[in-house]
Short mmCIF file of C-alpha atoms in Angstrom, two decimals:
data_model
loop_
_atom_site.label_atom_id
_atom_site.label_comp_id
_atom_site.label_asym_id
_atom_site.label_seq_id
_atom_site.Cartn_x
_atom_site.Cartn_y
_atom_site.Cartn_z
CA MET C 1 79.50 -28.55 -58.49
CA ASP C 2 78.88 -28.45 -62.25
CA THR C 3 81.82 -27.23 -64.39
CA GLY C 4 79.54 -24.52 -65.82
CA ASP C 5 79.17 -23.10 -62.31
CA ARG C 6 82.91 -22.95 -61.69
CA LEU C 7 84.13 -19.50 -60.72
CA LEU C 8 87.01 -17.92 -62.62
CA THR C 9 89.41 -15.20 -61.49
CA PRO C 10 89.91 -12.03 -63.55
CA GLY C 11 93.28 -13.45 -64.65
CA GLU C 12 91.69 -16.65 -65.93
CA VAL C 13 89.02 -14.72 -67.83
CA ALA C 14 91.66 -12.37 -69.22
CA ALA C 15 93.67 -15.32 -70.54
CA LEU C 16 90.60 -16.67 -72.33
CA PHE C 17 89.85 -13.32 -73.98
CA ARG C 18 93.54 -12.46 -74.44
CA VAL C 19 93.22 -9.15 -72.63
CA ASP C 20 94.70 -7.67 -69.47
CA PRO C 21 93.00 -8.61 -66.18
CA LYS C 22 92.30 -4.91 -65.57
CA THR C 23 90.21 -4.91 -68.75
CA VAL C 24 88.08 -7.74 -67.37
CA THR C 25 87.60 -5.75 -64.15
CA ARG C 26 86.53 -2.70 -66.20
CA TRP C 27 84.04 -4.86 -68.14
CA ALA C 28 82.55 -6.04 -64.85
CA ALA C 29 82.38 -2.51 -63.42
CA ALA C 30 80.60 -1.34 -66.58
CA GLY C 31 78.13 -4.24 -66.44
CA ARG C 32 79.38 -5.85 -69.66
CA ILE C 33 80.07 -9.13 -67.88
CA GLY C 34 78.47 -10.43 -64.72
CA SER C 35 80.58 -10.96 -61.64
CA ILE C 36 80.17 -11.88 -58.03
CA ARG C 37 82.24 -10.74 -55.08
CA THR C 38 83.95 -13.08 -52.66
CA PRO C 39 83.72 -12.31 -48.91
CA GLY C 40 87.18 -10.77 -49.30
CA GLY C 41 85.93 -8.41 -52.04
CA HIS C 42 87.54 -10.12 -55.03
CA ARG C 43 85.66 -10.55 -58.31
CA ARG C 44 84.81 -13.97 -59.68
CA PHE C 45 83.12 -14.82 -62.96
CA ARG C 46 80.82 -17.75 -63.77
CA GLU C 47 82.52 -20.02 -66.27
CA SER C 48 79.23 -20.70 -68.09
CA GLU C 49 78.72 -16.97 -68.73
CA VAL C 50 82.32 -16.49 -69.84
CA ARG C 51 82.08 -19.46 -72.23
CA ALA C 52 78.81 -18.08 -73.66
CA LEU C 53 80.50 -14.73 -74.31
CA LEU C 54 83.45 -16.45 -75.95
CA GLU C 55 81.09 -18.38 -78.23
CA GLY C 56 79.36 -15.17 -79.30
CA GLU C 57 76.14 -15.67 -77.36
CA GLY C 58 76.60 -12.39 -75.50
CA MET C 59 77.47 -8.86 -76.44
CA LEU C 60 80.84 -7.82 -75.09
CA GLU C 61 82.61 -4.87 -76.65
CA GLU C 62 85.49 -2.93 -75.20
CA ILE C 63 85.81 0.60 -76.52
CA ASP C 64 88.77 2.57 -75.33
CA GLU C 65 87.05 5.95 -75.15
CA SER C 66 90.36 7.76 -74.90
CA ALA C 67 91.23 6.33 -78.32
CA ILE C 68 88.24 8.03 -79.94
CA ASN C 69 89.86 11.47 -79.82
CA ARG C 70 93.45 10.25 -79.91
CA PRO C 71 95.44 11.01 -83.09
CA THR C 72 96.21 7.83 -85.01
CA GLY C 73 99.69 8.79 -86.15
CA PRO C 74 102.47 11.28 -85.69
CA GLY C 75 101.43 14.86 -86.18
CA PRO C 76 103.07 17.44 -88.41
CA ALA C 77 106.00 17.96 -86.04
CA THR C 78 108.95 19.89 -87.35
CA PRO C 79 112.53 19.91 -86.07
CA GLY C 80 112.77 22.22 -83.09
CA SER C 81 109.03 22.13 -82.33
CA PRO C 82 107.91 20.64 -79.01
CA GLY C 83 106.92 17.38 -80.70
CA GLY C 84 109.66 17.35 -83.30
CA PRO C 85 113.13 15.86 -83.27
CA GLY C 86 115.49 17.81 -81.07
CA GLY C 87 112.70 19.93 -79.62
CA PRO C 88 112.24 20.61 -75.93
CA GLY C 89 111.68 17.38 -74.04
CA ALA C 90 112.93 15.20 -76.88
CA GLY C 91 112.82 11.64 -75.64
CA ALA C 92 111.13 12.62 -72.37
CA ALA C 93 107.66 11.74 -71.18
CA PRO C 94 105.04 14.48 -71.36
CA PRO C 95 104.56 16.49 -68.18
CA PRO C 96 101.75 15.47 -65.82
CA PRO C 97 98.45 17.37 -66.18
CA MET C 98 98.02 20.50 -64.12
CA TYR C 99 95.02 20.52 -61.79
#
């Protein structure tokens, strides 16, 4: 088997791109990077395609869509307000969303 045809795991691809393996899985699900499935259902990536992407021969962009509307810094919180120092829930995680 040629080294260009070697199959890489999501963890191996993630290490090459310096991202989390879940990010690689999201890229594959979105069609940004080709993958094949093993008989057990695991994703594998062709090394030749991954190397081409690393060398800039492919278009691979990860946009965290939740970051588009996310504030970039602390808001105008005041002491005693829900987001301010000493306010309700200070130091606690936000409550889960209500469905």
